[in-house]
XYZ file of C-alpha atoms in Angstrom:
784
model
C -49.703 53.132 -58.808
C -48.135 54.006 -55.514
C -51.010 52.365 -53.703
C -50.518 49.171 -55.704
C -46.727 49.163 -55.400
C -46.613 49.665 -51.678
C -48.245 46.336 -50.747
C -46.001 44.599 -53.296
C -42.885 46.001 -51.644
C -44.062 44.921 -48.138
C -45.109 41.410 -49.135
C -41.711 40.330 -50.424
C -39.840 40.934 -47.118
C -42.688 39.289 -45.219
C -42.289 36.102 -47.255
C -38.529 36.123 -46.723
C -38.947 36.601 -42.973
C -41.468 33.816 -42.818
C -39.186 31.530 -44.743
C -36.266 32.468 -42.521
C -38.368 31.951 -39.437
C -39.403 28.560 -40.712
C -35.816 27.555 -41.338
C -34.378 28.893 -38.052
C -35.713 26.172 -35.734
C -34.437 23.494 -38.082
C -30.952 25.001 -38.095
C -30.943 25.289 -34.270
C -32.098 21.729 -33.772
C -29.446 20.489 -36.158
C -26.725 22.380 -34.216
C -28.033 21.122 -30.894
C -28.114 17.555 -32.181
C -24.532 17.866 -33.330
C -23.435 19.243 -29.943
C -25.359 16.549 -28.075
C -23.746 13.940 -30.302
C -20.227 14.769 -29.089
C -21.249 15.818 -25.577
C -21.244 12.409 -23.889
C -18.094 11.048 -25.630
C -16.160 14.225 -24.846
C -17.182 14.334 -21.192
C -16.544 10.600 -20.798
C -13.094 10.900 -22.380
C -12.163 13.900 -20.227
C -13.251 12.123 -17.032
C -11.453 8.924 -18.087
C -8.173 10.731 -18.887
C -8.350 12.766 -15.663
C -8.874 9.660 -13.524
C -6.094 7.817 -15.329
C -3.655 10.680 -14.709
C -4.802 10.873 -11.101
C -3.986 7.232 -10.389
C -0.954 7.086 -12.641
C 0.788 9.850 -10.701
C 0.306 8.061 -7.380
C 2.644 5.072 -7.912
C 4.931 7.156 -10.152
C 5.591 9.861 -7.571
C 5.643 7.369 -4.690
C 8.467 5.635 -6.551
C 10.388 8.922 -6.628
C 9.882 9.369 -2.887
C 10.598 5.792 -1.720
C 14.403 6.265 -1.602
C 13.975 9.075 0.912
C 12.633 6.627 3.505
C 14.445 3.403 2.764
C 11.803 1.933 0.494
C 9.469 1.117 3.394
C 5.908 0.056 2.451
C 4.633 2.633 4.964
C 5.471 5.311 2.380
C 2.542 4.055 0.330
C 0.160 4.208 3.297
C 1.101 7.835 4.020
C 0.902 8.648 0.312
C -2.667 7.308 0.317
C -3.549 9.670 3.169
C -2.147 12.616 1.220
C -4.013 11.668 -1.947
C -7.293 11.209 -0.063
C -6.869 14.538 1.730
C -6.194 16.472 -1.459
C -9.047 14.593 -3.131
C -11.355 16.010 -0.453
C -10.001 19.505 -1.086
C -10.615 19.073 -4.813
C -14.164 17.861 -4.239
C -14.883 20.773 -1.898
C -13.550 23.187 -4.527
C -15.778 21.560 -7.174
C -18.771 21.847 -4.868
C -18.043 25.542 -4.295
C -17.785 26.268 -8.028
C -21.017 24.505 -8.941
C -22.999 26.026 -6.075
C -21.808 29.597 -6.173
C -20.751 30.439 -9.731
C -22.416 30.470 -13.111
C -21.221 28.022 -15.761
C -18.942 30.439 -17.611
C -17.259 31.683 -14.449
C -16.686 28.130 -13.216
C -15.171 27.090 -16.556
C -12.769 30.022 -16.662
C -11.644 29.603 -13.048
C -11.059 25.864 -13.364
C -9.129 26.145 -16.605
C -7.003 28.836 -14.929
C -6.276 26.453 -12.025
C -5.354 23.669 -14.446
C -3.090 26.054 -16.364
C -1.383 27.198 -13.150
C -0.579 23.565 -12.350
C 1.546 23.426 -15.516
C 4.170 25.421 -13.579
C 4.866 22.246 -11.552
C 5.565 20.133 -14.653
C 7.436 17.917 -15.211
C 6.841 16.473 -11.760
C 9.734 16.031 -9.358
C 10.694 16.276 -5.693
C 10.803 19.899 -4.564
C 14.211 21.331 -3.751
C 15.175 21.416 -0.094
C 13.519 18.123 0.779
C 16.576 15.897 1.046
C 16.890 14.068 4.377
C 13.867 13.119 6.507
C 13.905 13.807 10.260
C 14.719 11.164 12.864
C 11.081 11.204 13.982
C 7.799 12.412 12.541
C 8.539 10.837 9.156
C 4.871 10.658 8.200
C 4.262 14.406 8.566
C 7.533 15.222 6.772
C 6.381 12.989 3.924
C 2.997 14.719 3.750
C 4.789 18.064 3.444
C 7.015 16.753 0.665
C 3.995 15.573 -1.319
C 2.192 18.869 -0.774
C 4.936 21.157 -2.074
C 5.918 18.839 -4.932
C 2.629 17.752 -6.522
C -0.055 19.440 -4.427
C -1.506 21.782 -7.068
C -1.540 19.353 -10.041
C -3.150 16.666 -7.931
C -5.659 19.157 -6.487
C -6.665 20.281 -9.995
C -7.096 16.679 -11.151
C -9.086 15.765 -8.044
C -11.777 18.321 -8.848
C -12.364 17.103 -12.407
C -14.522 14.068 -11.623
C -17.352 15.753 -9.692
C -16.999 19.037 -11.589
C -17.383 17.504 -15.041
C -20.266 15.346 -13.865
C -22.002 18.433 -12.452
C -21.456 20.292 -15.734
C -22.843 17.344 -17.673
C -25.919 17.266 -15.413
C -26.717 20.857 -16.547
C -26.953 19.893 -20.218
C -29.950 18.788 -22.229
C -28.481 15.342 -22.878
C -30.962 12.522 -22.122
C -28.455 10.858 -19.754
C -27.965 14.064 -17.750
C -30.842 13.176 -15.421
C -28.627 10.611 -13.646
C -24.937 11.397 -14.328
C -23.606 9.009 -11.666
C -22.722 6.468 -14.379
C -19.809 8.773 -15.261
C -18.313 7.940 -11.865
C -17.980 4.359 -13.093
C -16.102 5.650 -16.164
C -13.826 7.584 -13.834
C -13.005 4.489 -11.827
C -12.382 2.443 -14.966
C -9.699 4.992 -15.898
C -8.243 4.776 -12.387
C -8.338 0.978 -12.442
C -6.571 0.669 -15.811
C -3.909 3.254 -14.921
C -3.190 1.523 -11.637
C -2.672 -1.852 -13.312
C -0.772 -0.421 -16.269
C 1.911 1.271 -14.179
C 3.621 -1.714 -12.495
C 2.938 -4.234 -15.251
C 3.536 -2.199 -18.427
C 4.791 1.349 -17.864
C 7.450 0.807 -15.180
C 9.197 -2.162 -16.891
C 9.305 -0.475 -20.319
C 10.024 3.192 -19.609
C 12.347 5.314 -17.529
C 11.112 7.652 -14.844
C 11.972 10.740 -16.877
C 9.958 9.420 -19.812
C 7.052 8.723 -17.479
C 7.024 12.260 -16.095
C 7.166 13.840 -19.553
C 4.437 11.503 -20.827
C 2.291 12.378 -17.833
C 2.877 16.093 -18.496
C 1.725 15.679 -22.104
C -1.408 13.913 -20.856
C -2.067 16.775 -18.444
C -1.909 19.339 -21.270
C -4.225 17.171 -23.389
C -6.652 17.060 -20.476
C -6.749 20.877 -20.322
C -7.785 20.887 -23.993
C -10.524 18.310 -23.309
C -11.836 20.286 -20.335
C -11.840 23.461 -22.417
C -13.942 21.589 -24.999
C -16.382 20.503 -22.299
C -16.523 24.070 -21.031
C -17.300 25.340 -24.526
C -20.230 22.956 -24.846
C -21.796 24.132 -21.562
C -20.921 27.794 -22.068
C -24.565 28.827 -22.491
C -26.237 26.643 -19.855
C -26.887 29.399 -17.305
C -30.679 29.062 -17.317
C -30.565 25.281 -17.359
C -28.614 25.308 -14.111
C -31.500 26.933 -12.260
C -33.953 24.424 -13.694
C -31.837 21.494 -12.564
C -31.519 22.940 -9.083
C -35.274 23.230 -8.729
C -35.669 19.615 -9.822
C -33.149 18.543 -7.210
C -34.921 20.466 -4.480
C -38.026 18.346 -4.954
C -35.999 15.304 -3.910
C -35.066 16.965 -0.620
C -31.815 18.500 0.468
C -29.473 16.019 2.203
C -29.539 16.177 5.992
C -26.595 16.070 8.362
C -27.499 12.525 9.394
C -27.448 11.417 5.748
C -24.052 13.069 5.292
C -22.759 11.231 8.378
C -23.887 7.926 6.894
C -22.086 8.713 3.610
C -18.918 9.558 5.520
C -19.047 6.290 7.489
C -19.766 4.156 4.431
C -16.776 5.696 2.656
C -14.395 5.808 5.647
C -14.597 2.163 6.649
C -13.580 0.619 3.273
C -10.886 3.282 2.870
C -9.333 2.420 6.221
C -9.807 -1.286 5.544
C -7.877 -0.914 2.272
C -4.792 0.286 4.169
C -5.329 -2.189 7.016
C -5.605 -5.270 4.801
C -2.546 -4.173 2.822
C -0.588 -3.727 6.078
C -1.794 -7.062 7.417
C -0.965 -9.209 4.407
C 2.418 -7.541 3.878
C 3.276 -7.735 7.596
C 1.798 -11.043 8.748
C 1.298 -13.069 5.558
C 3.833 -12.285 2.817
C 5.698 -9.165 1.731
C 5.238 -9.854 -1.974
C 6.131 -7.102 -4.487
C 3.093 -5.465 -6.100
C 0.831 -6.909 -3.417
C -0.493 -3.425 -2.613
C -1.785 -3.130 -6.192
C -4.361 -5.896 -5.817
C -6.434 -4.496 -2.895
C -6.376 -0.975 -4.366
C -7.427 -2.224 -7.800
C -10.307 -4.194 -6.281
C -11.246 -1.168 -4.177
C -11.651 0.871 -7.376
C -13.488 -1.982 -9.069
C -16.156 -1.910 -6.355
C -16.968 1.681 -7.300
C -17.213 0.688 -10.961
C -19.669 -2.079 -10.092
C -21.918 -0.197 -7.652
C -22.426 2.705 -10.082
C -23.074 0.443 -13.077
C -26.406 -0.624 -14.572
C -26.192 -3.911 -12.683
C -25.603 -2.295 -9.297
C -28.683 -3.796 -7.628
C -27.758 -7.368 -8.599
C -24.108 -6.840 -7.644
C -25.054 -5.459 -4.245
C -27.441 -8.340 -3.523
C -24.785 -10.903 -4.467
C -22.172 -9.156 -2.291
C -24.477 -9.170 0.739
C -24.978 -12.937 0.316
C -21.323 -13.845 -0.335
C -19.641 -11.582 2.223
C -20.441 -13.783 5.300
C -18.928 -16.830 3.584
C -15.597 -15.113 2.968
C -15.529 -13.523 6.419
C -16.058 -17.011 7.887
C -13.254 -18.378 5.679
C -10.947 -15.557 6.814
C -11.486 -16.394 10.486
C -11.288 -20.146 9.865
C -7.909 -19.710 8.142
C -6.499 -18.376 11.415
C -7.753 -21.307 13.499
C -8.108 -24.551 11.547
C -5.568 -26.693 9.726
C -5.592 -26.931 5.942
C -4.833 -23.266 5.228
C -1.063 -23.611 4.861
C -0.812 -22.304 1.297
C 0.151 -18.623 1.146
C -1.750 -18.355 -2.131
C -5.019 -19.450 -0.535
C -4.518 -17.313 2.562
C -3.906 -14.234 0.402
C -6.917 -15.104 -1.753
C -9.193 -15.374 1.293
C -8.047 -12.067 2.795
C -8.322 -10.173 -0.478
C -11.695 -11.715 -1.370
C -13.088 -10.885 2.091
C -11.899 -7.307 1.650
C -13.401 -7.073 -1.848
C -16.891 -8.220 -0.836
C -16.811 -6.126 2.329
C -15.916 -2.988 0.367
C -18.522 -3.923 -2.231
C -21.256 -4.092 0.415
C -20.291 -0.723 1.932
C -19.977 1.006 -1.426
C -23.210 -0.627 -2.582
C -25.022 0.958 0.354
C -23.272 4.247 -0.440
C -24.450 4.181 -4.057
C -27.970 3.160 -3.019
C -28.245 6.167 -0.702
C -26.901 8.739 -3.191
C -28.900 11.976 -3.537
C -30.453 13.629 -6.583
C -28.015 14.978 -9.237
C -28.506 18.515 -7.945
C -26.490 17.498 -4.866
C -23.916 15.429 -6.721
C -20.874 17.496 -5.747
C -21.955 17.625 -2.122
C -22.310 13.836 -2.105
C -18.826 13.376 -3.543
C -17.393 15.841 -1.051
C -18.776 13.925 1.927
C -17.720 10.640 0.367
C -14.184 11.975 -0.065
C -14.161 13.218 3.533
C -14.940 9.678 4.635
C -12.121 8.288 2.520
C -9.697 10.753 4.057
C -10.790 10.028 7.635
C -10.520 6.288 7.090
C -7.048 6.673 5.632
C -5.853 8.889 8.477
C -7.218 6.486 11.081
C -5.532 3.428 9.544
C -2.253 4.945 8.337
C -1.434 7.602 10.945
C -3.423 7.000 14.134
C -3.541 3.201 14.387
C 0.269 2.697 14.275
C 0.582 5.077 17.227
C -2.048 3.228 19.286
C -1.558 -0.458 18.475
C 1.616 -2.550 18.457
C 0.041 -4.942 15.962
C -2.351 -4.436 13.040
C -5.405 -4.310 15.318
C -7.194 -1.885 13.014
C -7.783 -4.742 10.560
C -10.299 -6.773 12.634
C -11.790 -3.585 14.104
C -12.598 -2.215 10.647
C -14.006 -5.546 9.522
C -16.463 -5.507 12.424
C -17.430 -1.885 11.708
C -17.973 -2.796 8.061
C -20.383 -5.561 9.061
C -22.509 -2.972 10.868
C -22.916 -1.275 7.470
C -24.798 -4.238 6.055
C -28.509 -3.783 5.321
C -30.739 -5.256 8.008
C -29.921 -3.248 11.119
C -32.182 -4.788 13.761
C -31.988 -3.463 17.312
C -34.063 -4.984 20.131
C -36.930 -2.797 21.282
C -38.535 -2.800 24.686
C -36.896 -2.873 28.123
C -37.010 -6.662 28.639
C -35.905 -7.457 25.106
C -32.902 -5.172 25.467
C -31.871 -6.677 28.815
C -32.267 -10.238 27.506
C -30.295 -9.328 24.367
C -27.249 -8.026 26.234
C -27.418 -10.798 28.849
C -27.370 -13.459 26.145
C -24.422 -11.808 24.427
C -22.511 -11.614 27.719
C -23.077 -15.326 28.452
C -21.850 -16.323 24.983
C -18.756 -14.138 25.377
C -17.980 -15.576 28.825
C -18.299 -19.149 27.564
C -16.018 -18.408 24.629
C -13.280 -16.567 26.533
C -13.229 -18.259 29.943
C -10.679 -21.035 29.171
C -8.261 -18.458 27.757
C -8.045 -16.998 31.261
C -7.807 -20.330 33.081
C -11.475 -20.941 33.891
C -13.270 -24.193 33.169
C -16.721 -24.132 31.521
C -19.004 -26.905 32.834
C -20.131 -29.485 30.257
C -18.568 -27.615 27.332
C -15.007 -28.194 28.557
C -15.768 -31.942 28.851
C -17.010 -32.072 25.249
C -13.816 -30.450 23.959
C -10.890 -31.332 26.258
C -7.780 -29.221 25.742
C -7.698 -25.441 25.553
C -7.039 -25.166 21.819
C -9.547 -27.878 20.931
C -12.144 -25.997 22.946
C -11.236 -22.786 21.128
C -11.700 -24.468 17.738
C -15.111 -25.792 18.790
C -16.136 -22.329 19.964
C -14.955 -20.620 16.775
C -16.636 -23.247 14.613
C -19.944 -22.807 16.418
C -19.710 -19.021 16.245
C -18.987 -19.077 12.517
C -21.997 -21.288 11.806
C -24.158 -18.963 13.909
C -22.757 -15.901 12.158
C -23.795 -17.146 8.728
C -27.297 -18.046 9.959
C -27.924 -14.582 11.470
C -26.005 -12.498 8.931
C -29.304 -10.856 7.963
C -29.168 -9.039 11.322
C -26.118 -6.794 11.049
C -25.892 -5.965 14.779
C -25.869 -9.578 16.019
C -23.693 -10.624 13.088
C -21.070 -7.968 13.818
C -21.070 -8.926 17.499
C -20.413 -12.601 16.787
C -17.567 -11.824 14.372
C -16.077 -9.432 16.928
C -16.275 -12.214 19.504
C -14.444 -14.527 17.090
C -11.580 -12.066 16.724
C -11.410 -11.495 20.497
C -11.382 -15.239 21.158
C -8.542 -15.859 18.692
C -6.475 -13.034 20.187
C -7.121 -14.209 23.754
C -6.054 -17.784 23.023
C -2.964 -16.556 21.145
C -1.576 -15.296 24.438
C -1.670 -18.772 25.994
C 1.812 -20.268 25.834
C 2.789 -17.569 23.339
C 6.449 -17.497 22.330
C 6.213 -13.798 21.417
C 7.997 -11.732 24.044
C 7.732 -8.254 22.528
C 5.842 -6.652 19.670
C 6.901 -3.179 18.543
C 5.477 -1.086 15.768
C 7.107 1.834 14.002
C 6.732 3.734 10.751
C 8.843 1.011 9.137
C 6.729 -1.972 10.190
C 5.950 -4.441 12.969
C 8.840 -6.079 14.850
C 8.350 -9.223 16.920
C 10.866 -10.663 19.371
C 10.013 -14.336 19.866
C 11.508 -17.550 21.182
C 11.947 -20.607 18.992
C 9.593 -23.523 19.559
C 12.183 -25.219 21.830
C 13.350 -21.938 23.452
C 16.950 -22.443 22.302
C 16.959 -19.237 20.224
C 15.708 -15.667 20.542
C 14.447 -14.494 17.137
C 13.722 -11.064 15.630
C 11.022 -10.949 12.974
C 10.176 -7.961 10.796
C 6.824 -8.913 9.366
C 7.422 -12.468 8.146
C 11.181 -12.048 7.558
C 13.770 -13.235 10.109
C 16.187 -10.406 10.888
C 18.371 -12.236 13.355
C 18.542 -15.041 15.882
C 20.715 -15.564 18.961
C 21.302 -18.825 20.753
C 20.002 -18.683 24.343
C 20.395 -22.366 25.312
C 22.698 -25.201 24.291
C 21.379 -28.272 22.521
C 21.025 -30.004 25.882
C 18.948 -27.029 27.094
C 21.479 -25.414 29.404
C 21.967 -21.609 29.420
C 24.384 -20.534 26.690
C 27.330 -18.392 27.772
C 30.318 -16.781 26.124
C 30.711 -14.972 22.816
C 27.444 -15.188 20.825
C 27.274 -17.917 18.211
C 27.135 -16.659 14.626
C 23.752 -17.494 13.101
C 21.366 -16.824 10.182
C 23.374 -15.826 7.068
C 26.583 -14.971 8.960
C 27.775 -18.302 10.414
C 31.493 -19.160 10.159
C 31.430 -20.832 6.721
C 28.698 -18.630 5.178
C 29.322 -16.686 1.984
C 29.367 -13.341 3.820
C 31.923 -14.733 6.307
C 34.128 -15.806 3.383
C 33.901 -12.314 1.897
C 34.869 -10.720 5.238
C 37.902 -13.011 5.415
C 38.952 -12.054 1.886
C 38.649 -8.339 2.658
C 40.922 -8.928 5.650
C 43.478 -10.671 3.424
C 43.315 -7.862 0.863
C 44.017 -5.314 3.608
C 46.611 -7.539 5.338
C 45.645 -6.039 8.665
C 42.709 -4.746 10.725
C 39.773 -3.666 8.619
C 37.231 -0.875 8.783
C 33.881 -2.200 7.606
C 30.375 -0.845 7.139
C 27.078 -2.686 7.401
C 23.916 -1.274 5.828
C 21.065 -2.759 7.884
C 21.498 -3.463 11.595
C 19.075 -6.308 12.332
C 20.252 -7.862 15.592
C 23.866 -6.827 14.941
C 25.136 -10.358 14.195
C 27.906 -9.149 11.853
C 29.509 -7.344 14.800
C 30.808 -10.739 15.925
C 33.004 -10.968 12.813
C 34.960 -8.055 14.270
C 38.492 -8.814 15.363
C 40.808 -6.838 17.597
C 41.585 -3.385 16.175
C 38.834 -3.704 13.546
C 36.218 -0.959 13.446
C 32.598 -1.270 12.330
C 29.902 1.248 11.417
C 26.229 0.385 11.049
C 23.785 2.367 8.921
C 20.181 1.876 10.042
C 17.006 3.792 9.192
C 14.656 2.423 11.883
C 15.108 3.660 15.498
C 13.105 0.664 16.743
C 15.652 -1.753 15.281
C 18.442 0.153 17.042
C 16.534 -0.074 20.331
C 16.153 -3.861 19.971
C 19.803 -4.497 19.004
C 21.306 -2.300 21.727
C 19.155 -3.330 24.715
C 20.071 -6.968 25.497
C 18.658 -6.893 29.007
C 15.188 -6.315 27.584
C 15.228 -8.055 24.215
C 18.019 -10.617 24.608
C 20.280 -9.773 21.639
C 23.848 -9.163 22.821
C 25.871 -9.314 19.576
C 26.737 -5.632 19.698
C 27.318 -5.476 23.443
C 29.684 -8.448 23.541
C 31.453 -8.197 20.174
C 31.504 -4.498 19.227
C 30.425 -2.239 22.099
C 32.207 0.649 20.398
C 30.399 0.169 17.073
C 29.140 3.369 15.522
C 25.464 3.424 14.494
C 24.340 6.063 12.006
C 20.588 6.695 11.885
C 19.041 7.491 8.512
C 18.681 6.118 5.016
C 22.015 4.533 4.100
C 21.985 5.876 0.555
C 22.157 9.377 2.024
C 24.218 8.809 5.177
C 26.979 6.613 3.773
C 27.654 9.338 1.215
C 28.950 11.468 4.092
C 31.707 8.973 4.921
C 35.247 9.791 3.671
C 36.085 8.317 0.266
C 38.186 5.143 0.386
C 37.513 4.621 4.096
C 35.964 1.124 4.109
C 37.719 -2.163 3.371
C 34.439 -4.035 3.356
C 30.828 -2.908 2.838
C 27.827 -5.218 3.114
C 24.374 -4.191 1.897
C 21.827 -6.170 3.904
C 19.020 -3.672 4.415
C 16.109 -5.565 2.936
C 13.407 -5.357 5.602
C 11.348 -7.924 3.689
C 11.057 -9.393 0.208
C 9.842 -5.967 -0.970
C 13.293 -4.560 -1.672
C 14.534 -0.961 -1.329
C 15.390 -0.556 -5.011
C 17.327 2.662 -4.491
C 20.090 0.745 -2.680
C 20.882 -1.367 -5.748
C 21.070 1.021 -8.673
C 23.993 2.179 -10.788
C 24.165 5.451 -8.860
C 24.073 3.646 -5.487
C 26.974 1.370 -6.434
C 28.865 4.439 -7.641
C 28.615 5.820 -4.077
C 29.699 2.500 -2.513
C 32.654 2.295 -4.905
C 33.896 5.725 -3.822
C 33.753 4.691 -0.176
C 35.734 1.462 -0.731
C 39.467 1.215 -0.227
C 41.459 0.323 -3.410
C 41.173 -3.445 -2.790
C 37.910 -3.268 -0.838
C 35.062 -5.765 -1.212
C 31.403 -4.814 -1.615
C 28.871 -7.522 -0.713
C 25.151 -7.501 -1.498
C 22.938 -9.984 0.312
C 20.220 -10.627 -2.276
C 18.367 -13.682 -0.919
C 14.720 -13.275 -1.894
C 11.697 -15.529 -2.077
C 10.209 -13.761 -5.089
C 12.929 -11.925 -7.061
C 16.013 -12.906 -9.071
C 18.529 -10.140 -8.348
C 21.949 -11.599 -9.217
C 21.722 -10.455 -12.841
C 20.642 -6.996 -11.632
C 23.776 -6.761 -9.477
C 25.924 -7.863 -12.427
C 24.501 -5.044 -14.542
C 24.933 -2.242 -12.002
C 28.454 -3.435 -11.125
C 29.555 -3.594 -14.780
C 28.131 -0.104 -15.336
C 30.622 1.082 -12.677
C 33.588 -0.872 -14.091
C 33.454 -3.557 -11.382
C 33.260 -7.365 -11.508
C 30.929 -9.759 -9.662
C 30.974 -13.294 -8.306
C 27.819 -14.804 -6.811
C 27.424 -17.513 -4.183
C 23.980 -19.100 -4.370
C 24.179 -22.619 -3.012
C 25.277 -24.324 0.195
C 25.394 -27.878 -1.095
C 27.758 -29.836 1.145
C 27.839 -27.135 3.842
C 27.343 -29.078 7.069
C 26.739 -25.911 9.095
C 23.456 -25.091 7.344
C 20.552 -26.025 9.598
C 17.112 -24.429 9.826
C 16.719 -25.768 13.350
C 19.910 -23.975 14.395
C 18.944 -20.824 12.467
C 21.785 -21.085 9.935
C 20.403 -20.449 6.495
C 21.544 -20.720 2.917
C 21.333 -17.549 0.844
C 22.368 -15.688 -2.285
C 25.296 -13.305 -1.935
C 27.135 -11.246 -4.572
C 30.691 -10.018 -4.021
C 31.802 -6.992 -6.072
C 35.407 -5.794 -6.516
C 37.299 -3.385 -8.746
C 39.633 -5.984 -10.280
C 39.301 -9.784 -10.685
C 42.479 -10.415 -8.664
C 40.818 -8.784 -5.641
C 38.584 -11.864 -5.321
C 41.616 -13.790 -4.082
C 40.484 -17.059 -2.518
C 36.900 -16.442 -3.637
C 38.077 -17.029 -7.192
C 38.695 -20.690 -6.399
C 36.234 -21.247 -3.564
C 33.335 -23.631 -4.030
C 29.967 -22.297 -5.115
C 31.332 -18.875 -6.121
C 30.623 -18.248 -9.807
C 31.201 -15.366 -12.185
C 28.018 -13.383 -12.777
C 27.842 -12.339 -16.407
C 25.930 -9.316 -17.629
C 22.675 -10.063 -19.456
C 22.691 -7.798 -22.560
C 18.888 -8.082 -22.779
C 18.391 -6.357 -19.419
C 18.442 -2.626 -18.876
C 20.732 -1.519 -16.084
C 18.828 -0.450 -12.975
C 19.291 3.248 -12.295
C 17.606 5.882 -10.164
C 15.512 6.480 -13.298
C 14.650 2.867 -14.114
C 14.000 -0.450 -12.387
C 12.045 -3.538 -13.390
C 10.828 -5.484 -10.371
C 8.284 -7.339 -12.519
C 11.090 -8.711 -14.692
C 12.935 -9.894 -11.578
C 9.775 -11.692 -10.427
C 9.327 -13.391 -13.788
C 12.953 -14.554 -13.883
C 12.589 -16.013 -10.383
C 9.389 -17.821 -11.349
C 11.230 -19.390 -14.308
C 13.936 -20.719 -12.036
C 16.804 -18.358 -12.906
């Protein structure tokens, strides 16, 4: 019986084990299928959210910092350098984790870094960083960014390559080529960048933005933890992937150098084209958004499924837009700012697309993904540093723009270099002859035959440029010859610009490019900041004799101008000599409204402007020297420096610090007017010069004045004013006068063209926490 029972007892467990063994693979496959099902959506969402936060924080924090440096557009250029530098650090950190640590260790360390970054939330400017130095503003700004948002931005920067590397270790079918996730990353960046100025900024306050961003950061930690959980047991798979990558060959130093170059040139060009169009074309609000958005879009396209077709189309179209860009600087018919901007931005887009297309085409196997991104980020950083920090110290104009365009053309496919001793000699000889023929007339030399075909220096130049552009398109397949011809075009244009040039001085500082020029008839000396006139002084009479005596009041400050009327009313309110303050020096024209025993203080942020206004022997502007030699000039941002003045000390304050049509918002907020109000005498007058080609600001001034218990009248027409004359540099403008009580307007209450400015209940009051530049643009476009 025992012999019979024993087999029976053993058979039952054997059947159960067999059944269990049969079921086990099914259960494991079902679990793996479920995990694989959520793997790609989860990783894609985490990368998308991380990229969106990364590019959302850039304009948000730059907005916080802008008031520290007078709202200058250069703040954005330096901010880009910081972001690119920290991006490199994040990519290097991601590369270290994936190369040296197992999956579980990497997950734990990165989540710990993300958690540590929570200590910096909600984001804000670090304590102790109040006033910038008189020089070295760029490095001070880099330090401010580092101590304020360095760790959160560093943690976010690592997510893109790190999550892609983790995904490449999984068994998902798409893990063999995870570069498509980089496109998802750039889509998130692209949408966040567009959403901020056009949706988030107009509808939310800065405090709400920082808290919303903080919530998104915490959500991202949860998503990354989920991704980490899914790859928790991929230790063995990592080794397998590495061996697969090794078969493709480890990247060489020369390949890394090519990646760096292909990333650096578009990065530098992004900053250069933004500087050029805002300095020499039009300082339009939000203009910096367009090149950066297109820059991100190129990455989306070159890492998409249609990358090969996109790259081929870009290579074909790029020469056409480069030719149009050069033609717009030489030939008539390109007077529209819209078309000029379109040409510059389109040329930049296709140039970046070609470079990034080559970059994507040369990418390594997934095993070296993080190394590729690290070198690519290094290139972006170097390009940014070269364009934002080094170029302004070397060039007095935006010379980096054409230089980077030429370097970008060398990145085109089709690098053909002459081989053989005679071919090389003939090649360089031919190039030298073409260059000599193109440039000779610019230096006073006549070219036989060619000069007879195109009499006149500028006509000859147009013929030369036209011929070179046709040749450039025909040989664009040869990147070396093509780049040379385009470089020759730029050199020719610059050489002929110096013939009979009315520009006497060009100076470049952190705050922009200043040009001191003569008017077309040499009657006036003019100061330009970018495309905005900052002052003009008469040098000759209308019959072209040297002008002598007290400088004539010009631009927006002539005798019957709105600002002159406001000065006169402040003098009546005081019934004696006045003490007045001017925010924004320009050429110092307002100094010539000073009467005996008056005193004037200027608040100016740019040392270069002070140099121009106080050195008449060199630059020709003598307003300060002749009218107010004892004027006090305070260097620094006026919002900070005027706060140090004694309360009630000024009878008249004028805010005229707009360096271009891109306004320093922090000078026209509720809190700013609160400071100005404290500094005014009891019957003092505050004037804001708000002329702008793109923004309606009178209603903004009405709101911030009412929020401080003050009243506003605005002067916005010069109909019937016989003094207004563009030829004599006397311009109409929009000026708001603000006082504590209506009776303080005095004569302005009855004067022509002065109207009460009522508060719009539909508009939010501009504060340090909220502004809506988009709304001001829309109101201007509707004719308000």
